[in-house]
Amino acid sequence: MRAERLPADLTTAEVMVSIPKTLPHDASTAAVREALEDRHVHMVLLTRAGRLVGTVVRDDVPADRPSRSPALGIASLEARTVAPSDPIGRVRDRMVVARLRRLAVVDDDRRLLGLLCLKRDRSGFCSDHGVRARAAEGRNLALDLPSP
């Protein structure tokens, strides 16, 4: 699918998901594994007092890592964050070249502002509305499951 044309002056803050799911800084590896079971979750955001202290993607989690160990020990921030004022066209190009689907949006103090979520077909970015709709759909599907 063809990528959408993005206005040159559009910033990451204007297209980010502003309600990203997070885990606390002291989350266990088991909690991160559980979050990553959702196929829409590509990056787990670890926060402390609203600040991003680490990110974890599937490749960061060794199969033999003990479940009770702190996830922060395998987390990274390197090349996983962008500023809210960064031009989205350049950021999108970087994401495509690096084969990244998620980047955390943080301010100069690493306060978490949002998450850039590049769509699977790379045609654009996920929105707050789309995330809420998918969550509601998931809840409705769960309600339709037969009882054991």
Coordinates of C-alpha atoms in Angstrom, one line a residue:
M1 CA 0.0 0.0 0.0
R2 CA 1.2 3.5 -0.8
A3 CA 2.3 5.7 2.2
E4 CA 0.1 8.7 2.9
R5 CA 1.7 12.1 2.1
L6 CA 2.4 14.0 5.3
P7 CA 2.5 17.8 5.4
A8 CA 6.1 19.0 5.7
D9 CA 5.4 21.0 8.9
L10 CA 3.5 18.2 10.8
T11 CA 5.3 17.1 14.0
T12 CA 5.4 13.9 16.0
A13 CA 3.2 15.5 18.7
E14 CA 0.4 16.0 16.1
V15 CA 0.2 12.3 15.1
M16 CA 1.3 10.5 18.3
V17 CA -1.1 8.3 20.3
S18 CA -1.4 10.4 23.5
I19 CA -2.8 7.6 25.7
P20 CA -0.1 4.9 25.5
K21 CA -0.2 2.0 27.8
T22 CA 2.7 1.9 30.3
L23 CA 4.1 -0.4 32.9
P24 CA 5.8 0.8 36.1
H25 CA 9.6 1.0 36.2
D26 CA 9.7 -2.0 38.5
A27 CA 7.6 -4.3 36.3
S28 CA 8.8 -7.9 36.1
T29 CA 9.9 -9.6 32.9
A30 CA 6.7 -11.7 33.2
A31 CA 4.6 -8.5 33.0
V32 CA 6.4 -7.4 29.9
R33 CA 6.0 -10.8 28.3
E34 CA 2.3 -10.7 29.0
A35 CA 2.0 -7.2 27.5
L36 CA 3.8 -8.3 24.4
E37 CA 1.4 -11.2 23.9
D38 CA -1.0 -8.6 22.4
R39 CA 0.0 -8.4 18.7
H40 CA -0.6 -4.7 18.7
V41 CA 1.9 -4.1 21.4
H42 CA 5.4 -3.7 19.8
M43 CA 7.1 -1.8 22.6
V44 CA 6.5 -1.7 26.3
L45 CA 7.0 1.6 27.9
L46 CA 8.4 1.6 31.5
T47 CA 7.8 4.8 33.4
R48 CA 8.5 6.3 36.8
A49 CA 6.6 9.4 37.9
G50 CA 5.5 10.1 34.3
R51 CA 9.1 9.8 32.9
L52 CA 10.2 7.2 30.5
V53 CA 12.9 5.1 32.0
G54 CA 13.1 2.3 29.5
T55 CA 11.5 0.5 26.6
V56 CA 11.3 -3.2 25.8
V57 CA 10.6 -4.9 22.5
R58 CA 10.2 -8.6 21.9
D59 CA 13.8 -9.1 20.7
D60 CA 15.0 -7.6 24.1
V61 CA 13.5 -10.5 26.1
P62 CA 15.7 -13.6 26.1
A63 CA 13.6 -16.8 26.4
D64 CA 15.7 -17.9 29.4
R65 CA 15.3 -14.6 31.4
P66 CA 13.7 -15.4 34.8
S67 CA 10.1 -14.2 34.9
R68 CA 10.5 -12.4 38.3
S69 CA 13.6 -10.5 37.2
P70 CA 13.1 -6.7 36.7
A71 CA 12.3 -5.8 33.1
L72 CA 14.3 -2.6 33.5
G73 CA 17.5 -4.7 33.3
I74 CA 16.8 -5.5 29.6
A75 CA 15.2 -2.1 28.7
S76 CA 16.7 0.5 26.4
L77 CA 16.1 4.0 25.4
E78 CA 18.7 4.2 22.6
A79 CA 17.2 5.0 19.2
R80 CA 13.7 4.5 20.6
T81 CA 12.6 8.0 21.4
V82 CA 11.8 11.2 19.5
A83 CA 11.0 14.8 20.4
P84 CA 7.5 16.2 20.1
S85 CA 8.8 18.8 17.6
D86 CA 10.5 16.4 15.3
P87 CA 9.1 16.6 11.7
I88 CA 7.0 13.5 11.1
G89 CA 8.1 13.0 7.5
R90 CA 11.7 12.5 8.6
V91 CA 10.8 10.4 11.6
R92 CA 8.6 8.2 9.4
D93 CA 11.4 7.7 6.9
R94 CA 13.7 6.7 9.8
M95 CA 11.2 4.3 11.1
V96 CA 10.7 2.6 7.7
V97 CA 14.5 2.3 7.0
A98 CA 15.1 0.9 10.5
R99 CA 12.0 -1.3 10.3
L100 CA 10.6 0.2 13.5
R101 CA 6.9 0.4 14.2
R102 CA 7.0 2.3 17.5
L103 CA 8.9 5.2 19.0
A104 CA 8.2 6.9 22.3
V105 CA 7.6 10.7 22.2
V106 CA 9.4 12.4 25.1
D107 CA 10.3 15.9 26.2
D108 CA 13.7 17.1 27.2
D109 CA 13.2 15.7 30.7
R110 CA 12.1 12.3 29.3
R111 CA 8.5 13.0 30.3
L112 CA 6.4 10.5 28.3
L113 CA 4.1 12.5 26.0
G114 CA 2.9 9.7 23.7
L115 CA 3.8 7.0 21.3
L116 CA 4.2 6.9 17.5
C117 CA 2.6 3.8 16.1
L118 CA 3.4 3.2 12.4
K119 CA 0.7 1.1 10.8
R120 CA 1.6 -2.3 9.6
D121 CA 1.3 -1.3 5.9
R122 CA 3.2 1.9 6.7
S123 CA 0.5 4.0 5.2
G124 CA 0.2 6.2 8.2
F125 CA 0.1 6.4 12.0
C126 CA -2.4 5.0 14.5
S127 CA -4.6 7.5 16.3
D128 CA -6.2 7.8 19.7
H129 CA -9.6 7.2 18.2
G130 CA -8.4 4.0 16.4
V131 CA -6.7 2.7 19.6
R132 CA -9.9 3.3 21.6
A133 CA -12.1 1.6 19.0
R134 CA -9.8 -1.5 18.9
A135 CA -9.9 -1.7 22.7
A136 CA -13.7 -1.5 22.7
E137 CA -13.9 -4.1 19.9
G138 CA -11.6 -6.4 22.0
R139 CA -13.9 -6.0 25.0
N140 CA -16.9 -6.8 22.9
L141 CA -15.3 -9.9 21.5
A142 CA -14.4 -11.0 25.0
L143 CA -18.1 -10.6 26.0
D144 CA -19.1 -12.9 23.1
L145 CA -16.9 -15.8 24.2
P146 CA -18.8 -18.8 25.5
S147 CA -18.5 -19.5 29.2
P148 CA -16.4 -22.5 30.3

